[in-house]
XYZ file of C-alpha atoms in Angstrom:
682
model
C -48.327 -58.273 53.898
C -47.054 -55.626 51.741
C -46.222 -51.985 53.177
C -49.295 -49.971 53.134
C -47.776 -46.474 54.006
C -44.461 -44.889 53.855
C -44.224 -44.869 57.653
C -44.260 -48.793 57.734
C -40.987 -48.899 55.690
C -37.369 -49.127 56.659
C -34.727 -49.424 54.024
C -31.098 -50.574 54.980
C -27.912 -51.531 53.211
C -25.583 -53.789 54.846
C -21.949 -52.709 53.918
C -18.635 -53.674 55.212
C -15.412 -55.639 54.810
C -15.616 -59.071 53.039
C -15.767 -61.668 55.776
C -17.768 -59.509 58.341
C -20.665 -61.845 58.073
C -23.222 -59.574 56.223
C -25.036 -62.506 54.452
C -25.188 -64.678 57.541
C -26.634 -61.769 59.491
C -29.167 -61.349 56.792
C -29.975 -65.032 57.003
C -30.468 -64.759 60.901
C -32.789 -61.759 60.496
C -34.855 -63.418 57.843
C -35.114 -66.463 60.116
C -35.740 -64.503 63.350
C -38.783 -62.620 61.744
C -40.308 -65.621 60.287
C -39.541 -64.767 56.768
C -37.727 -68.119 56.121
C -38.086 -71.208 58.056
C -34.467 -71.611 58.928
C -31.229 -69.764 58.265
C -29.142 -71.005 55.436
C -25.242 -70.857 55.415
C -22.579 -69.470 53.069
C -20.745 -72.731 53.513
C -23.644 -74.907 52.277
C -24.343 -72.530 49.578
C -27.985 -72.158 50.529
C -28.419 -68.460 51.542
C -31.297 -66.402 50.315
C -28.994 -63.645 49.073
C -26.002 -65.535 47.684
C -27.793 -67.393 44.765
C -25.572 -67.179 41.899
C -23.313 -70.216 41.125
C -20.299 -67.843 41.293
C -21.101 -66.780 44.721
C -21.610 -70.076 46.145
C -18.296 -71.375 44.652
C -16.347 -68.458 46.059
C -18.220 -68.285 49.347
C -18.743 -64.292 48.868
C -21.370 -62.194 47.644
C -20.750 -60.858 44.307
C -23.837 -58.734 43.704
C -26.261 -56.731 46.015
C -29.251 -58.874 46.586
C -32.664 -57.433 47.995
C -34.594 -59.234 50.626
C -37.509 -58.246 52.837
C -38.933 -59.090 56.280
C -41.775 -57.890 58.730
C -41.173 -57.236 62.335
C -43.431 -55.512 64.898
C -45.850 -54.244 62.178
C -42.883 -52.631 60.077
C -41.527 -53.824 56.731
C -37.812 -53.700 56.327
C -36.154 -53.855 52.887
C -32.509 -55.267 53.256
C -29.719 -54.922 50.697
C -26.890 -57.499 51.215
C -23.954 -56.162 49.395
C -20.580 -57.455 48.389
C -17.653 -56.796 50.751
C -14.921 -57.580 48.275
C -12.819 -54.214 47.732
C -12.744 -54.872 44.013
C -16.678 -54.772 44.055
C -16.812 -51.740 46.148
C -18.935 -49.819 43.078
C -21.542 -52.756 43.334
C -22.157 -51.958 47.019
C -21.945 -48.276 46.807
C -24.721 -48.248 44.130
C -27.314 -49.237 46.728
C -27.015 -46.131 48.823
C -29.472 -43.862 46.833
C -32.171 -46.480 47.655
C -31.961 -46.347 51.452
C -32.022 -44.171 54.351
C -29.784 -46.149 56.650
C -26.423 -47.664 55.798
C -25.477 -50.299 58.273
C -21.664 -50.842 58.284
C -20.975 -54.535 59.629
C -17.570 -55.251 61.254
C -16.180 -58.321 62.850
C -15.425 -58.076 66.663
C -12.132 -59.647 66.343
C -10.926 -57.706 63.343
C -11.848 -54.182 64.357
C -11.943 -51.237 61.853
C -10.683 -52.491 58.634
C -10.228 -50.822 55.139
C -13.590 -51.666 54.089
C -15.075 -50.086 57.113
C -13.613 -46.836 56.569
C -14.581 -46.827 52.932
C -18.015 -47.540 53.358
C -18.649 -45.317 56.359
C -16.785 -42.488 54.555
C -19.016 -43.087 51.370
C -22.100 -43.295 53.430
C -21.999 -39.617 54.937
C -25.088 -37.884 54.423
C -27.077 -41.009 55.114
C -28.204 -42.180 58.573
C -25.443 -44.507 59.608
C -25.127 -47.478 62.279
C -22.337 -49.798 62.917
C -23.087 -53.487 63.763
C -20.344 -55.334 65.530
C -20.873 -59.078 64.333
C -19.444 -62.317 65.809
C -19.287 -61.121 69.453
C -19.120 -64.927 70.308
C -15.563 -64.923 69.316
C -13.402 -65.541 72.625
C -10.803 -62.901 73.791
C -12.285 -59.721 72.104
C -10.759 -56.597 73.737
C -14.161 -54.657 73.567
C -12.525 -51.344 75.306
C -9.837 -51.238 72.519
C -12.416 -52.029 70.064
C -14.698 -49.133 70.876
C -11.682 -46.917 71.336
C -10.586 -47.674 67.799
C -14.102 -47.036 66.402
C -14.342 -43.838 68.434
C -10.792 -42.766 67.313
C -11.458 -43.532 63.596
C -15.168 -42.145 63.361
C -15.581 -39.576 66.228
C -17.428 -39.330 69.549
C -20.661 -39.782 67.948
C -20.115 -43.518 67.931
C -22.107 -44.785 70.927
C -23.184 -48.364 71.920
C -27.011 -48.626 72.100
C -26.555 -52.095 73.541
C -23.610 -54.097 74.995
C -22.588 -57.702 74.849
C -22.343 -59.968 77.864
C -18.732 -61.069 78.761
C -19.207 -64.385 77.181
C -21.071 -62.993 74.192
C -23.975 -65.177 74.433
C -26.483 -62.317 74.698
C -26.633 -58.505 74.578
C -27.979 -56.110 77.011
C -30.127 -53.172 75.830
C -28.915 -49.730 76.767
C -31.697 -47.550 75.250
C -35.394 -49.029 75.405
C -35.537 -50.497 79.014
C -31.911 -50.423 80.325
C -31.373 -52.689 83.393
C -28.546 -50.845 85.264
C -27.854 -54.045 87.158
C -26.998 -56.256 83.997
C -23.669 -57.420 83.641
C -21.685 -56.593 80.345
C -18.407 -57.164 78.585
C -17.386 -53.519 79.181
C -18.758 -49.990 80.312
C -21.884 -50.451 82.222
C -25.743 -50.072 81.131
C -26.389 -46.940 83.094
C -23.175 -45.061 81.667
C -23.932 -46.246 77.972
C -27.616 -45.073 78.509
C -26.606 -41.720 79.837
C -24.025 -41.175 77.100
C -26.529 -41.891 74.249
C -29.321 -39.741 75.761
C -26.958 -37.062 76.230
C -25.927 -37.072 72.739
C -29.441 -36.921 71.549
C -30.966 -34.257 73.923
C -28.191 -31.954 72.671
C -30.097 -31.089 69.584
C -33.464 -30.287 71.441
C -33.077 -27.623 74.177
C -36.511 -28.170 75.591
C -35.620 -31.951 76.279
C -32.383 -31.025 77.366
C -33.808 -28.498 80.080
C -36.278 -31.269 81.165
C -33.533 -33.831 81.181
C -30.832 -31.710 83.182
C -32.725 -29.120 85.206
C -35.657 -31.140 86.328
C -33.750 -34.402 86.480
C -36.421 -36.281 84.920
C -35.930 -39.499 82.865
C -37.131 -39.695 79.250
C -38.817 -42.256 77.578
C -38.102 -43.710 74.096
C -41.079 -42.049 72.562
C -39.909 -38.489 73.604
C -36.301 -39.355 72.288
C -37.610 -40.614 68.741
C -37.807 -37.229 66.905
C -34.437 -35.957 68.307
C -32.784 -39.488 67.713
C -33.925 -39.343 64.016
C -32.438 -35.802 63.809
C -29.138 -36.743 65.470
C -28.876 -39.675 62.835
C -29.744 -37.309 59.848
C -27.103 -34.659 60.937
C -24.334 -37.287 61.782
C -24.572 -36.387 65.319
C -25.158 -39.831 66.443
C -23.673 -43.261 65.045
C -25.217 -46.056 67.095
C -23.007 -49.290 67.559
C -25.046 -52.445 67.881
C -23.683 -55.855 68.909
C -24.750 -59.261 67.541
C -23.768 -62.731 66.603
C -25.325 -63.832 63.430
C -24.092 -67.526 64.081
C -25.507 -67.879 67.513
C -28.534 -65.492 67.408
C -27.174 -63.290 70.215
C -28.567 -59.880 69.637
C -30.618 -60.674 66.575
C -33.944 -59.894 67.713
C -32.858 -56.794 69.451
C -31.276 -55.637 66.246
C -34.566 -56.073 64.335
C -36.023 -53.970 66.980
C -33.361 -51.367 66.434
C -33.827 -51.356 62.689
C -37.555 -51.071 62.982
C -38.006 -48.826 65.825
C -35.068 -46.495 65.476
C -33.916 -46.506 61.796
C -35.544 -43.727 59.891
C -38.648 -44.248 57.645
C -38.562 -42.501 54.339
C -39.981 -39.437 55.474
C -37.257 -39.055 58.477
C -34.145 -39.671 56.499
C -32.092 -37.531 54.042
C -33.601 -37.518 50.745
C -31.388 -37.300 47.617
C -31.800 -34.074 45.763
C -33.478 -34.280 42.468
C -32.981 -31.688 39.710
C -34.990 -30.771 36.713
C -33.397 -29.078 33.497
C -29.931 -29.750 32.262
C -26.345 -28.322 32.979
C -26.253 -24.785 34.394
C -30.071 -24.449 34.054
C -30.563 -27.321 36.383
C -32.777 -26.360 39.314
C -33.277 -28.480 42.590
C -36.931 -29.757 42.824
C -38.770 -31.218 45.806
C -39.807 -34.864 45.501
C -41.975 -35.829 48.586
C -42.845 -39.427 49.527
C -46.583 -38.879 48.923
C -48.939 -41.411 47.179
C -51.288 -38.638 45.499
C -48.444 -37.080 43.369
C -46.881 -37.983 39.959
C -44.654 -41.065 40.366
C -40.917 -40.674 40.530
C -38.612 -43.619 41.020
C -34.892 -44.153 40.774
C -33.434 -47.402 39.295
C -30.345 -48.233 41.678
C -29.573 -51.603 40.223
C -29.762 -53.677 36.999
C -29.323 -57.338 36.485
C -29.682 -59.460 33.377
C -31.652 -62.711 34.366
C -31.577 -65.466 32.049
C -35.252 -66.221 32.703
C -36.794 -62.913 33.433
C -34.553 -60.712 31.028
C -33.244 -57.389 32.250
C -34.627 -56.663 35.751
C -34.355 -53.019 36.806
C -34.634 -52.613 40.731
C -35.958 -49.245 41.716
C -36.918 -47.019 44.690
C -40.100 -45.306 44.793
C -39.430 -41.747 45.710
C -42.923 -40.148 44.998
C -46.340 -41.236 44.143
C -47.163 -45.034 43.555
C -46.826 -47.546 40.913
C -49.125 -50.501 40.141
C -49.236 -53.260 37.492
C -50.252 -51.456 34.389
C -48.807 -48.099 35.036
C -47.285 -46.335 32.178
C -43.822 -45.028 32.947
C -41.307 -43.150 30.896
C -37.430 -43.419 31.419
C -35.653 -40.080 31.619
C -36.442 -37.769 28.890
C -37.755 -40.846 26.524
C -41.169 -39.944 25.065
C -42.184 -43.557 24.625
C -43.524 -44.941 27.722
C -43.435 -48.646 28.761
C -45.949 -50.596 30.417
C -45.368 -52.150 33.936
C -46.438 -55.846 33.041
C -45.305 -57.299 36.330
C -44.451 -55.284 39.383
C -42.206 -57.484 41.533
C -40.999 -57.680 45.099
C -37.737 -59.632 45.486
C -36.564 -62.059 48.021
C -33.144 -62.894 46.814
C -33.551 -64.746 43.482
C -37.268 -65.396 44.038
C -39.863 -62.813 43.258
C -43.754 -62.503 43.626
C -45.878 -59.870 42.037
C -47.174 -57.064 44.147
C -50.222 -54.751 43.535
C -48.526 -51.596 44.329
C -45.446 -49.831 45.291
C -45.824 -47.191 47.779
C -43.467 -44.114 48.363
C -40.146 -45.333 50.045
C -40.876 -48.928 48.711
C -38.168 -50.957 46.693
C -39.530 -53.035 43.664
C -38.515 -54.306 40.469
C -39.770 -54.570 36.791
C -38.624 -57.017 34.272
C -38.163 -57.264 30.529
C -37.744 -53.618 30.031
C -34.766 -53.425 27.534
C -34.372 -49.626 27.710
C -34.207 -49.292 31.571
C -30.618 -48.645 32.870
C -28.772 -47.987 36.009
C -29.421 -44.513 37.523
C -32.344 -44.172 35.216
C -35.281 -41.809 36.770
C -38.573 -43.466 35.998
C -41.540 -41.239 36.149
C -45.271 -41.265 34.823
C -45.460 -37.582 33.401
C -44.078 -35.220 30.934
C -45.906 -32.018 32.233
C -42.764 -30.717 33.549
C -39.087 -31.226 32.763
C -38.039 -34.703 33.687
C -36.117 -35.080 37.023
C -32.715 -36.576 37.478
C -30.213 -37.248 40.149
C -26.566 -35.893 40.047
C -24.112 -38.708 39.235
C -22.886 -40.810 42.211
C -19.124 -40.743 42.853
C -17.668 -44.188 42.313
C -13.945 -45.475 42.850
C -12.038 -44.987 39.340
C -11.170 -48.371 37.665
C -7.529 -48.804 37.593
C -6.759 -52.397 36.469
C -6.976 -53.246 33.181
C -6.866 -56.326 30.692
C -6.931 -56.408 26.936
C -9.471 -59.157 25.644
C -9.258 -61.182 22.436
C -11.758 -63.787 21.381
C -10.498 -66.909 20.146
C -13.443 -67.149 17.463
C -13.880 -64.109 15.252
C -17.463 -64.888 15.412
C -17.607 -64.198 18.994
C -16.689 -60.482 18.928
C -20.220 -59.273 18.484
C -21.063 -61.564 21.645
C -18.248 -60.191 23.511
C -19.703 -56.513 22.815
C -23.044 -57.284 23.933
C -21.978 -59.254 27.039
C -19.739 -56.296 28.104
C -22.705 -53.961 27.550
C -24.800 -55.954 30.043
C -22.156 -56.253 32.379
C -21.158 -52.531 32.700
C -24.946 -51.741 33.063
C -24.755 -53.896 36.158
C -21.498 -52.800 37.536
C -20.785 -48.996 37.890
C -16.888 -49.537 38.244
C -16.343 -51.642 35.125
C -15.178 -49.506 32.235
C -14.756 -50.921 28.530
C -12.893 -49.006 25.718
C -11.192 -49.872 22.565
C -7.551 -49.687 21.976
C -7.071 -48.355 18.524
C -3.437 -48.981 18.392
C -3.481 -52.733 19.606
C -6.933 -53.277 18.101
C -8.068 -54.760 21.503
C -11.047 -54.335 23.546
C -9.860 -53.252 27.028
C -11.830 -53.650 30.258
C -10.855 -51.776 33.353
C -12.002 -52.731 36.948
C -10.656 -52.097 40.584
C -8.314 -54.756 40.737
C -7.308 -58.325 39.529
C -9.971 -59.932 41.286
C -12.667 -57.562 39.921
C -11.715 -58.618 36.490
C -11.167 -62.303 37.166
C -14.849 -62.361 38.317
C -15.721 -60.542 35.085
C -13.907 -63.140 32.998
C -15.603 -65.793 34.858
C -19.184 -64.174 34.225
C -18.109 -63.876 30.285
C -17.191 -67.639 30.345
C -20.124 -68.992 32.262
C -22.892 -66.671 31.232
C -22.016 -66.102 27.720
C -19.877 -69.068 26.853
C -17.066 -66.899 25.574
C -13.495 -68.194 25.347
C -10.982 -65.282 25.638
C -7.290 -64.739 25.698
C -6.030 -61.816 27.640
C -2.907 -59.479 28.000
C -1.827 -56.524 29.931
C -3.245 -53.462 28.290
C -1.043 -50.380 27.269
C -0.414 -48.079 30.215
C -2.564 -44.972 29.784
C 0.215 -42.422 29.847
C -0.484 -38.712 29.239
C 1.518 -35.674 28.044
C 1.657 -32.329 29.540
C 3.947 -29.102 28.935
C 6.206 -27.480 31.440
C 6.527 -23.779 30.157
C 4.655 -21.341 28.020
C 5.386 -21.570 24.200
C 4.024 -20.240 20.999
C 3.862 -21.408 17.410
C 2.535 -20.404 13.999
C 1.776 -22.697 11.109
C 0.727 -22.022 7.795
C -1.166 -24.596 5.694
C -1.029 -23.840 2.040
C -1.797 -26.250 -0.999
C -2.481 -25.528 -4.594
C -3.115 -28.221 -7.157
C -5.360 -26.313 -9.975
C -8.735 -24.783 -9.051
C -9.403 -23.975 -5.430
C -6.785 -24.438 -3.031
C -6.273 -24.639 0.643
C -5.162 -21.863 2.783
C -4.980 -21.490 6.559
C -2.839 -19.859 9.065
C -2.968 -20.200 12.880
C -0.830 -18.856 15.524
C -1.438 -20.177 19.241
C -0.166 -20.161 22.486
C 0.271 -22.974 25.242
C 0.496 -22.503 28.899
C 0.836 -25.247 31.604
C -1.989 -25.639 34.040
C -1.819 -27.482 37.420
C -2.022 -31.104 37.481
C -5.501 -32.312 37.208
C -6.854 -29.255 35.621
C -7.524 -30.791 32.292
C -7.789 -28.402 28.965
C -8.956 -24.829 28.683
C -9.264 -23.206 25.381
C -9.092 -19.349 24.814
C -9.493 -17.015 21.765
C -7.462 -13.776 21.472
C -8.008 -13.361 17.717
C -8.535 -9.822 16.682
C -9.630 -7.832 13.605
C -11.132 -11.016 12.010
C -7.722 -12.491 11.260
C -9.613 -15.850 11.507
C -13.195 -15.479 10.462
C -15.611 -16.651 13.095
C -17.102 -19.330 11.011
C -13.630 -21.097 10.756
C -13.089 -21.157 14.547
C -14.889 -24.379 15.271
C -12.484 -25.830 12.616
C -9.470 -24.549 14.553
C -10.862 -25.973 17.701
C -11.325 -29.310 16.033
C -7.622 -29.328 14.902
C -6.539 -28.492 18.385
C -8.488 -31.236 20.004
C -7.254 -33.643 17.224
C -3.661 -32.866 18.131
C -4.410 -33.183 21.845
C -5.957 -36.446 21.476
C -2.904 -37.869 19.303
C -0.193 -36.513 21.266
C 2.793 -34.572 20.125
C 5.998 -35.845 22.033
C 5.193 -39.457 22.791
C 1.892 -40.353 21.264
C -0.485 -39.933 24.394
C -3.306 -37.512 24.986
C -2.029 -34.071 26.140
C -3.745 -32.560 29.116
C -3.407 -29.780 31.990
C -2.770 -27.034 29.459
C -4.495 -23.881 28.312
C -4.511 -23.382 24.465
C -4.933 -19.886 23.349
C -5.467 -19.156 19.476
C -3.708 -15.665 19.162
C -3.785 -14.760 15.438
C -3.960 -16.174 11.834
C -4.518 -15.530 8.063
C -7.198 -16.472 5.809
C -7.665 -16.453 1.864
C -11.006 -15.009 0.546
C -11.006 -17.846 -1.849
C -8.962 -20.712 -0.846
C -9.760 -20.852 2.972
C -12.057 -23.470 4.173
C -12.582 -25.623 7.370
C -9.969 -28.426 6.399
C -7.241 -25.922 6.032
C -7.615 -24.282 9.561
C -8.101 -27.676 11.144
C -4.940 -28.910 9.455
C -3.076 -25.472 10.456
C -4.404 -25.677 13.982
C -3.339 -29.309 14.323
C 0.218 -28.583 13.276
C 0.510 -25.375 15.259
C -0.558 -27.185 18.396
C 2.047 -29.932 17.931
C 4.864 -27.322 17.269
C 3.980 -25.247 20.314
C 3.958 -28.451 22.675
C 7.183 -29.474 21.280
C 8.569 -26.037 22.291
C 6.920 -26.065 25.558
C 9.390 -28.675 27.264
C 6.722 -31.628 26.997
C 6.812 -34.462 29.363
C 5.113 -37.621 29.687
C 2.798 -38.312 32.903
C 2.342 -41.898 34.212
C -0.739 -42.941 36.240
C -0.161 -43.408 39.951
C -2.258 -45.911 41.977
C -3.125 -45.416 45.903
C -2.238 -48.612 47.488
C -3.541 -49.701 50.760
C -2.480 -53.055 52.292
C -3.019 -54.654 55.674
C -0.413 -57.256 56.606
C 0.805 -58.906 59.660
C 3.545 -57.144 61.500
C 6.142 -59.585 60.786
C 5.714 -59.179 57.109
C 5.915 -55.321 57.000
C 9.515 -55.293 55.886
C 8.966 -57.672 53.022
C 5.855 -56.059 51.797
C 7.449 -52.595 51.767
C 10.573 -53.788 50.015
C 8.400 -55.180 47.535
C 6.597 -51.794 47.125
C 10.132 -49.943 46.893
C 11.326 -52.348 44.055
C 8.190 -51.225 42.276
C 9.145 -47.470 42.690
C 6.545 -47.329 45.328
C 6.729 -44.567 47.905
C 5.256 -45.080 51.384
C 2.768 -42.305 52.649
C 1.708 -43.646 56.007
C 1.781 -46.645 58.257
C -0.796 -47.503 60.892
C -1.616 -50.331 63.343
C -5.424 -51.015 63.075
C -5.409 -53.889 65.411
C -2.860 -55.873 67.594
C -0.558 -57.626 65.159
C -1.440 -55.975 61.947
C 0.029 -53.151 60.092
C -1.740 -50.889 57.487
C 0.552 -49.484 54.725
C -0.356 -46.794 52.486
C 1.803 -46.243 49.320
C 1.778 -44.349 45.963
C 3.021 -46.958 43.039
C 3.144 -46.244 39.384
C 0.500 -48.389 37.567
C 3.249 -49.607 35.277
C 4.871 -51.434 38.038
C 1.757 -53.196 39.637
C 1.625 -56.055 37.154
C 1.727 -59.463 39.202
C 1.753 -57.351 42.425
C -1.461 -59.102 43.887
C -0.118 -62.598 43.090
C 3.317 -61.597 44.795
C 1.543 -60.266 47.864
C -0.601 -63.515 48.285
C 2.697 -65.446 48.056
C 4.335 -63.220 50.669
C 1.444 -63.337 53.175
C 0.093 -66.736 52.266
C -3.321 -65.210 51.522
C -3.610 -63.357 54.809
C -3.702 -59.828 53.788
C -6.016 -57.073 52.446
C -5.350 -55.087 49.403
C -7.136 -52.042 48.142
C -6.429 -50.014 44.902
C -7.542 -46.525 43.944
C -6.674 -44.038 41.216
C -4.154 -41.624 42.605
C -3.802 -39.109 39.558
C -0.625 -38.474 37.557
C 2.831 -37.759 38.168
C 5.852 -37.270 35.776
C 7.465 -40.393 34.637
C 11.154 -40.811 35.205
C 13.424 -39.419 32.394
C 14.460 -42.707 30.916
C 10.811 -43.925 30.739
C 9.992 -40.576 29.111
C 12.966 -40.850 26.468
C 12.028 -44.474 25.718
C 8.457 -43.775 25.006
C 9.394 -40.631 22.750
C 11.883 -42.781 20.841
C 9.242 -45.444 20.265
C 6.835 -42.745 18.936
C 9.425 -41.189 16.728
C 10.457 -44.468 15.471
C 7.025 -45.096 14.038
C 7.215 -41.958 12.140
C 4.697 -40.038 14.346
C 6.906 -37.308 15.507
C 5.604 -33.842 15.270
């Protein structure tokens, strides 16, 4: 079977902390639905969704994998995503493809940092929480639900309940049995709470429910249930044990009967046109319209070439369809329309609205591309998705000079697959620099470079990406004059620099009057200013968070040209910055660490030694402490290894970019001396 209508389809992304059992849960769902004969296991390395050698060796998902199943006349596309904090980008990239984000947590661990991150990132989607591993003995379910509600709001309500021994779950929505025994709460109380929450959005149903005292069947509640999911008014909590199978079939019922179909979710907003002229456009999940799809994932398969996974948002696609990528005018032909089941793929005749399909061997396809079949109108596009900013870097050097081109090609493919992997070139050190979300992220990337491309590399810490800024308003004027026979060079530029708030970037202004600088030379002035801003004036780092206003200048009827004004502007900017009490800014990292209570003092002391400042502490579960701190990037080298040594591997560690702050005076002086010592002073 393949889905024949949009109403048959359910698209769900399984998100959450590593170790919560997402891959095992996917196996249990596939087996219970009959999609596979028996569930594989992560330990044996035979699961459908963890099929890469790296994944089998590590015992963790490293890439999002698409699988599908059929249940009760419905077709469910499930995306099993990585839970490692360093691979958050690969998980978040699946959200535009689905209506429902299913965040999986472990009964014994409760709300972890990955739970918070993914539930927050999925705002705007319909969301569910699945509590896995209910067969773990000794779980305090009252405390667990209190923690969930405290963290995410009273909208979190159980739709079923586990029994005391975790051997099965009890339905609280479809056909509740008030006499059933559960681990906490009561079936009647849970049923009333979820119905009360749903009918708040429908006055007629509320009147029928409250005033007439009539019970409501699930069919009457379907439309307001979907509305409550769309508006974030309801966040159902489901219980399951993927290992024992308890609650698995019930979860299939919830996914297929209660999760929204593509007409019931919150669709992404497409736009046509560029920049300020971009206008929202309605993209509808209807078969008889022009085809519009969105590529949410790209992989480079050694046998199938580049593989683009896409969501059909409008129209339909078949083998032989001619599709365009973005504003490209050269179409590609869909030679093989594929339906994926982990590594395996089968050809399918048609992809209908709401479906998730794939095409192979299309070199031009890329992540976040919008594919379509018509240039009758401006092409459609989605606004860029927000991802965590890469904060941890490594310089890469090939051991064989002949491998430099291979490294460049490999990194191009990896950045196409991973939205949180960035590649740049350090012109000072003449090294390729890769940046990711943490040490583990880059270790995985290095392993991929070695195994997939047979690259032997040396690594080194990259230069810290310091920045410069100014503290006060200052002005400068510079005249560039050069005469060496024939036409000379002449340009004079006066400008003012003004500090802006941290993170404001750069603003350019023009107060030149009376044609002191002819308008045809103003682009050259801006070029000179930007050149100086990129090179730095005080310590050799890019200058930001300032406003540069060109106020005056002079020109010569014969000798003035673009080079003269670019040179004058560059020197004027450097002199103004030096006069404006410049300072060096250092990048700060937001660090979140979950450790055992007994290790709090040692870990916080380690952060203090690294100039870290604690911003908050919390107790997410009994015996555990969550530490949040701001630490300079320059001080974080080797911290992850040190943390593992302190905690014997029993810890969680998440890094995020935390902006820039003024570096200590001694650091600023040392960097400025180094810049001047190389003959680069202003």
